[in-house]
Amino acid sequence: MQILLRPVSLSFIILFFFFTSVPFTSVPAQRQLYSSDAFSLYSDRVVQEGFSARAVSRTEITSDYKSSFRKKTNRTVVLKFSLNGLDNERAPGQDHKFILSPGEKTDTAYFSFGMPDTGMERKNLEEKWKTYSQDPFLHASKDLLIRLDMREVLREFKALGYFRTYDKEKVQSKDFRGVFVAGANEPLNWNFPALTGRPEMKLMDPDSDGIYEVKIHFPKEFSPEENSNTIKHWKLGLDISQFPQYQSPDLLVDALYNKAMEEMLQNLRQEDGAFMAGAQWTGVWTRDISYSILLSLAIVNPDASRTSLMAKVKNGIIIQDTGTGGAWPVSSDRVTWALAAWEVYKTTGDKNWLRKSFDIIKKSTEADLENVMDLSTGLFAGESSFLDWREQTYPRWMDPKDIYSSKNLGTNMVHYEAYQILSEMAKILGEPAEKYASTAGKIKEGINKYLWMKDKGYYGQYLYGRNYLSLSPGSEALGEALSVLFDGVTTPKMKKSIIENVPVTKFGLPCIYPEIPDIPPYHNNSVWPFVESFWAWASAETGNNRSVLAAMASVYRPAALFLTNKENLVARTGDYLGTEINSDRQLWSLAGNLALTYRVIYGMRLSADSISFHPFIPEEYSGSRNLKNLKYRNATLEVKIEGFGGGIKSVSLDGRPYPKSSFPSSLTGSHKITIVMNDSIPEEGKLNMQEVAFAPETPVLKYDGMKLIWNKTEGALNYEVYKNGKMEFSSSNLSYEVDNSAPFLEFQVNAVDKKGLGSFLSSPVSISPGGSIYTFEAEEAISEGENGKDIENRYSGFKGRGYLVLEKNKNREVSLIADVPEEGLYSIDFRYSNGNGPINTENKCAIRTLLIDGNRLGAVIMPQRGDNVWNDWGYSNSIHARLSKGRHVLTLTFGRYDDNMNMDVNGALLDSVRLILLK
């Protein structure tokens, strides 16, 4: 009898040896780790509403989960084109749009590759939107014939042999495999790499005239899993043996650890070795990679972490990703990079990296100090860190300049930690450190003075408004977690209070609470696993056992049921379907999954000169566990933990008793550490479990005949009137008599429901009884000797005779004369237009420095207002200054720190300057 032996791979042998060679304490195979009304987590499986995911082994999981979600199709089609299945038509966020009309007749849409929709197309879109804004979904299925002008691409193919895309990459004519369509509306999706395998998304040129076309059928509603009845299955397919190996008594936890490690490898880009953000996000995002590295990737793969961080550096400064209003400084959380860079240094001890990263952070923060820090509060301005989709976390009336002017909890926590890190780096490098520590101190003071809510026991999400700012009392999950984790801001009592009082829901910690009505899930009404992992880490820091158990389960449940580390999930349903955008193997989600092992169970902490372990192991997770092949500087560690608890009973190093759980960076070679826990949890801790709740709709406020009036808001019991940022009056009435004795008043109103949940404050209504608003047209107010400043009137909507064109190489400095009629505190802002990009993306926010009579006053921020839309005018951020009566020279200059992230395009049209006498 002949026996045929199949070759066995080396990786299989390594995996087999590891998973069969380590003895473990016997524990029940199916012990319960967590249970709630929504789902149960066991040692080997997750069970939810009749569905389950089960670990077959430490390298294999099956799931029969099937989403019941059905989504109506929005008649506004959002799409983008792709050469060869790459996201290479236009920059992120620069999409095409078309609104489907009613009826069965096929619609036809015309586009040009790489070009924005024409003015006529945008006008048609606006007209259609007016018609269908109250009827946004299809009532019947609809066909759309998409026609795409590819003649410019083909011309370049013929003339040059290649076509250069928006990001300067070349697509060779010989490599052209087709043009495809991607988009947001089913059956379209944003999975660019999969396009080449979807022939129904490929456009064809039937008559060779350079106009490609495809007909897409849009269903009335759809369920992505409608025809899915199969059991889904994952089995480890990559060799992960070079990374830390983990084994515990809990089969499912180990399998999810290995799944996350494999997805980490799958997210490594072949072309440069950097981490992509997820299966659908092939780029590197500054905040994504930074939070991922902080959570666990510095520990797991410091080399790829370094490569990824350097992919987000240009001209020696940290890149703020494209975003609201043209990103930086509207979005200002790029200093998350500092958190990650420091973590890489603490892991590797690489002094060259320390010097390089210090110089990059230092140079970047110099610009932040000039353009982002508000000296009056000590806080940094800018959009909520990671919560970068405007209406998802801000009231609709806030435009990019309002968002810039807000002061967010998470963003300020990140800035605080960045300056703490700069101080630590400076000490090691022999550089002056006090100024960085001083800045961190000012931020700390501002956070606790302006954002702490004593009545709620946690921080509010942000200060917001116009000339007067108020605190939004909602919770902001990431910021709350970071406030516990970053040493020095909060007291131990405050940390404990935060974990106990921030509202948590059955499927996890929502990004914000309460939610915003009529806004679909993404950041709103959603749970993000990476935020949940930070929350689990923070909960362990405070010893809150109940919160740790819930948070860990909220990470493990979706990873098991969905067989991937999803980007987000709907807070109300726990489903991955129903959010606006989602992705498999999201980098910070998988990093968060790994962090549950490193940061919670093992309590791993890195410092400039040591690694220490402070495990927090709930009794439900008790037993023996082992972490092998952990690389720390020049040492390779194996760390075994026995038992459970929040404290350590004993520590041994290489079989000998060791006095502490901290080990010096001088350790070299292979070592085995054994930690025995004290089998004691001092207290369970409290958890503020709540149903997902929505705040009332934001009222619309008007001023009419000495009276403020507002609309009745559904569910509201009473309304609170705010005057100049302070609550003035509360009533169930829908009006308020105004006392107009002050020179300037700014009013807002919010609605409060029976649960005590308040809406956002309304858009501010300004009242100037004394006529104390003064406007000076730019073309009339130019100082003597500057009358040659190119006054133009090409675009409509300006006031006066025209406007000035501000560019990097044109009108770099403009001085305006203002005759101030009386002394007082003034709010100063500028009427402008910026059509260099859309409101939601790009990197061309215009920045100028304001001088008054030669003295620097602050940064003037003029965000983008529409892609090639120059007739849409609005106001910049306002700057407050006390002015004497008489003539003043207001100078807008392109200063040393005024470069935006684009570096080349930094301009706007300047119409006028406005001075408002506040008091």
Short mmCIF file of N, CA and C in Angstrom, two decimals, residues 722-806:
data_model
loop_
_atom_site.label_atom_id
_atom_site.label_comp_id
_atom_site.label_asym_id
_atom_site.label_seq_id
_atom_site.Cartn_x
_atom_site.Cartn_y
_atom_site.Cartn_z
N TYR A 722 -30.55 81.55 26.02
CA TYR A 722 -29.18 81.94 26.38
C TYR A 722 -28.89 83.33 25.84
N LYS A 723 -28.34 84.18 26.69
CA LYS A 723 -27.91 85.52 26.27
C LYS A 723 -26.41 85.63 26.47
N ASN A 724 -25.72 85.93 25.40
CA ASN A 724 -24.26 86.08 25.45
C ASN A 724 -23.59 84.88 26.12
N GLY A 725 -24.07 83.69 25.75
CA GLY A 725 -23.44 82.45 26.20
C GLY A 725 -23.88 81.93 27.55
N LYS A 726 -24.77 82.66 28.26
CA LYS A 726 -25.23 82.24 29.58
C LYS A 726 -26.74 82.04 29.58
N MET A 727 -27.19 80.99 30.31
CA MET A 727 -28.62 80.72 30.38
C MET A 727 -29.33 81.85 31.12
N GLU A 728 -30.33 82.46 30.46
CA GLU A 728 -30.99 83.65 30.96
C GLU A 728 -32.40 83.35 31.46
N PHE A 729 -33.07 82.38 30.81
CA PHE A 729 -34.51 82.26 31.03
C PHE A 729 -34.95 80.86 30.59
N SER A 730 -35.88 80.27 31.34
CA SER A 730 -36.42 78.96 30.99
C SER A 730 -37.93 79.02 31.07
N SER A 731 -38.59 78.50 30.03
CA SER A 731 -40.05 78.59 29.99
C SER A 731 -40.59 77.61 28.96
N SER A 732 -41.87 77.29 29.08
CA SER A 732 -42.54 76.49 28.06
C SER A 732 -43.09 77.36 26.94
N ASN A 733 -42.98 78.66 27.08
CA ASN A 733 -43.43 79.59 26.05
C ASN A 733 -42.53 79.52 24.81
N LEU A 734 -43.01 80.12 23.72
CA LEU A 734 -42.27 80.12 22.46
C LEU A 734 -41.80 81.51 22.08
N SER A 735 -41.66 82.39 23.09
CA SER A 735 -41.18 83.74 22.81
C SER A 735 -40.53 84.33 24.06
N TYR A 736 -39.80 85.44 23.84
CA TYR A 736 -39.07 86.07 24.93
C TYR A 736 -38.88 87.55 24.60
N GLU A 737 -39.27 88.42 25.52
CA GLU A 737 -39.10 89.86 25.33
C GLU A 737 -37.64 90.23 25.56
N VAL A 738 -37.10 91.03 24.66
CA VAL A 738 -35.68 91.38 24.71
C VAL A 738 -35.46 92.72 25.39
N ASP A 739 -34.54 92.74 26.33
CA ASP A 739 -34.07 93.98 26.94
C ASP A 739 -32.91 94.48 26.08
N ASN A 740 -33.11 95.59 25.39
CA ASN A 740 -32.14 96.04 24.40
C ASN A 740 -31.25 97.18 24.89
N SER A 741 -30.92 97.13 26.17
CA SER A 741 -30.12 98.23 26.72
C SER A 741 -28.63 98.10 26.36
N ALA A 742 -28.17 96.89 26.05
CA ALA A 742 -26.75 96.67 25.74
C ALA A 742 -26.49 97.02 24.27
N PRO A 743 -25.22 97.35 23.93
CA PRO A 743 -24.90 97.68 22.54
C PRO A 743 -25.03 96.49 21.60
N PHE A 744 -24.78 95.30 22.12
CA PHE A 744 -24.85 94.11 21.27
C PHE A 744 -25.28 92.92 22.12
N LEU A 745 -26.21 92.14 21.59
CA LEU A 745 -26.69 90.96 22.29
C LEU A 745 -26.70 89.78 21.32
N GLU A 746 -26.35 88.61 21.86
CA GLU A 746 -26.39 87.39 21.04
C GLU A 746 -27.22 86.36 21.78
N PHE A 747 -28.30 85.90 21.14
CA PHE A 747 -29.24 84.98 21.78
C PHE A 747 -29.23 83.62 21.09
N GLN A 748 -29.48 82.60 21.91
CA GLN A 748 -29.70 81.25 21.41
C GLN A 748 -30.77 80.60 22.29
N VAL A 749 -31.37 79.53 21.78
CA VAL A 749 -32.38 78.81 22.56
C VAL A 749 -32.20 77.31 22.32
N ASN A 750 -32.44 76.53 23.38
CA ASN A 750 -32.46 75.08 23.18
C ASN A 750 -33.76 74.51 23.73
N ALA A 751 -34.07 73.29 23.29
CA ALA A 751 -35.28 72.61 23.72
C ALA A 751 -34.89 71.48 24.67
N VAL A 752 -35.68 71.30 25.76
CA VAL A 752 -35.39 70.28 26.76
C VAL A 752 -36.60 69.35 26.87
N ASP A 753 -36.33 68.01 26.81
CA ASP A 753 -37.45 67.06 26.85
C ASP A 753 -37.70 66.56 28.28
N LYS A 754 -38.63 65.63 28.43
CA LYS A 754 -39.04 65.15 29.75
C LYS A 754 -37.93 64.39 30.48
N LYS A 755 -36.95 63.87 29.72
CA LYS A 755 -35.82 63.18 30.34
C LYS A 755 -34.73 64.14 30.78
N GLY A 756 -34.92 65.41 30.45
CA GLY A 756 -33.90 66.40 30.76
C GLY A 756 -32.83 66.54 29.70
N LEU A 757 -33.03 65.86 28.56
CA LEU A 757 -32.07 65.95 27.47
C LEU A 757 -32.32 67.23 26.68
N GLY A 758 -31.26 67.97 26.44
CA GLY A 758 -31.40 69.22 25.72
C GLY A 758 -30.90 69.12 24.29
N SER A 759 -31.51 69.90 23.42
CA SER A 759 -31.05 69.99 22.04
C SER A 759 -29.77 70.81 21.98
N PHE A 760 -29.19 70.89 20.80
CA PHE A 760 -28.15 71.88 20.59
C PHE A 760 -28.75 73.27 20.73
N LEU A 761 -27.93 74.22 21.09
CA LEU A 761 -28.37 75.61 21.04
C LEU A 761 -28.60 76.01 19.59
N SER A 762 -29.59 76.86 19.38
CA SER A 762 -29.94 77.30 18.03
C SER A 762 -28.84 78.17 17.43
N SER A 763 -28.95 78.40 16.16
CA SER A 763 -28.05 79.34 15.50
C SER A 763 -28.19 80.70 16.18
N PRO A 764 -27.07 81.34 16.53
CA PRO A 764 -27.15 82.61 17.27
C PRO A 764 -27.88 83.70 16.49
N VAL A 765 -28.70 84.45 17.19
CA VAL A 765 -29.35 85.64 16.63
C VAL A 765 -28.73 86.85 17.29
N SER A 766 -28.16 87.71 16.48
CA SER A 766 -27.48 88.91 16.99
C SER A 766 -28.39 90.12 16.90
N ILE A 767 -28.38 90.89 17.97
CA ILE A 767 -29.20 92.11 18.02
C ILE A 767 -28.29 93.26 18.41
N SER A 768 -28.33 94.31 17.62
CA SER A 768 -27.49 95.48 17.87
C SER A 768 -28.38 96.71 17.97
N PRO A 769 -29.00 96.92 19.15
CA PRO A 769 -29.95 98.03 19.30
C PRO A 769 -29.35 99.38 18.99
N GLY A 770 -28.08 99.56 19.31
CA GLY A 770 -27.46 100.86 19.12
C GLY A 770 -26.81 101.03 17.78
N GLY A 771 -27.02 100.09 16.85
CA GLY A 771 -26.39 100.18 15.54
C GLY A 771 -24.89 100.09 15.63
N SER A 772 -24.41 99.18 16.48
CA SER A 772 -22.98 99.13 16.79
C SER A 772 -22.22 98.11 15.93
N ILE A 773 -22.68 97.90 14.70
CA ILE A 773 -21.98 97.04 13.75
C ILE A 773 -21.45 97.92 12.63
N TYR A 774 -20.14 97.87 12.41
CA TYR A 774 -19.49 98.77 11.44
C TYR A 774 -18.80 97.93 10.37
N THR A 775 -19.08 98.23 9.13
CA THR A 775 -18.49 97.51 8.00
C THR A 775 -17.64 98.44 7.15
N PHE A 776 -16.46 97.97 6.79
CA PHE A 776 -15.55 98.73 5.94
C PHE A 776 -15.21 97.89 4.72
N GLU A 777 -15.63 98.37 3.55
CA GLU A 777 -15.37 97.64 2.31
C GLU A 777 -13.88 97.61 2.03
N ALA A 778 -13.39 96.44 1.63
CA ALA A 778 -11.95 96.27 1.43
C ALA A 778 -11.40 97.25 0.40
N GLU A 779 -12.16 97.44 -0.70
CA GLU A 779 -11.64 98.29 -1.77
C GLU A 779 -11.64 99.76 -1.39
N GLU A 780 -12.50 100.13 -0.42
CA GLU A 780 -12.56 101.53 0.01
C GLU A 780 -11.60 101.80 1.17
N ALA A 781 -11.26 100.76 1.90
CA ALA A 781 -10.50 100.96 3.14
C ALA A 781 -9.01 100.69 3.00
N ILE A 782 -8.54 100.47 1.77
CA ILE A 782 -7.12 100.22 1.57
C ILE A 782 -6.33 101.44 2.01
N SER A 783 -5.26 101.19 2.74
CA SER A 783 -4.47 102.30 3.27
C SER A 783 -3.77 103.07 2.16
N GLU A 784 -3.36 104.27 2.50
CA GLU A 784 -2.71 105.15 1.52
C GLU A 784 -1.50 104.44 0.91
N GLY A 785 -1.33 104.65 -0.40
CA GLY A 785 -0.21 104.05 -1.10
C GLY A 785 -0.48 102.64 -1.57
N GLU A 786 -1.69 102.09 -1.28
CA GLU A 786 -2.01 100.71 -1.67
C GLU A 786 -3.21 100.66 -2.60
N ASN A 787 -3.50 101.77 -3.28
CA ASN A 787 -4.68 101.79 -4.15
C ASN A 787 -4.53 100.95 -5.41
N GLY A 788 -3.34 100.42 -5.64
CA GLY A 788 -3.15 99.59 -6.82
C GLY A 788 -3.46 98.13 -6.57
N LYS A 789 -4.00 97.79 -5.42
CA LYS A 789 -4.29 96.40 -5.07
C LYS A 789 -5.42 95.85 -5.91
N ASP A 790 -5.18 95.19 -6.95
CA ASP A 790 -6.11 94.55 -7.86
C ASP A 790 -7.52 94.34 -7.34
N ILE A 791 -8.38 95.32 -7.51
CA ILE A 791 -9.79 95.20 -7.15
C ILE A 791 -10.50 94.52 -8.30
N GLU A 792 -11.24 93.46 -8.01
CA GLU A 792 -11.94 92.70 -9.05
C GLU A 792 -13.42 92.62 -8.73
N ASN A 793 -14.20 92.30 -9.74
CA ASN A 793 -15.64 92.12 -9.55
C ASN A 793 -16.19 91.03 -10.46
N ARG A 794 -15.35 90.06 -10.76
CA ARG A 794 -15.73 88.98 -11.68
C ARG A 794 -16.85 88.11 -11.12
N TYR A 795 -16.79 87.80 -9.83
CA TYR A 795 -17.78 86.91 -9.22
C TYR A 795 -18.84 87.74 -8.49
N SER A 796 -20.06 87.27 -8.54
CA SER A 796 -21.18 88.01 -7.96
C SER A 796 -21.27 87.78 -6.46
N GLY A 797 -22.12 88.60 -5.82
CA GLY A 797 -22.41 88.42 -4.40
C GLY A 797 -21.62 89.32 -3.49
N PHE A 798 -20.62 90.04 -4.01
CA PHE A 798 -19.85 90.95 -3.16
C PHE A 798 -20.66 92.20 -2.88
N LYS A 799 -20.20 92.97 -1.92
CA LYS A 799 -20.82 94.25 -1.59
C LYS A 799 -19.86 95.36 -2.00
N GLY A 800 -20.39 96.54 -2.25
CA GLY A 800 -19.53 97.64 -2.66
C GLY A 800 -19.13 97.51 -4.12
N ARG A 801 -17.90 97.96 -4.44
CA ARG A 801 -17.44 97.99 -5.82
C ARG A 801 -16.72 96.71 -6.27
N GLY A 802 -16.32 95.88 -5.32
CA GLY A 802 -15.58 94.69 -5.69
C GLY A 802 -14.89 94.07 -4.50
N TYR A 803 -13.84 93.33 -4.78
CA TYR A 803 -13.15 92.59 -3.73
C TYR A 803 -11.66 92.50 -4.08
N LEU A 804 -10.87 92.11 -3.10
CA LEU A 804 -9.44 91.90 -3.30
C LEU A 804 -9.15 90.41 -3.39
N VAL A 805 -8.24 90.05 -4.27
CA VAL A 805 -7.81 88.66 -4.41
C VAL A 805 -6.59 88.44 -3.53
N LEU A 806 -6.73 87.54 -2.57
CA LEU A 806 -5.61 87.19 -1.68
C LEU A 806 -5.03 85.86 -2.12
#
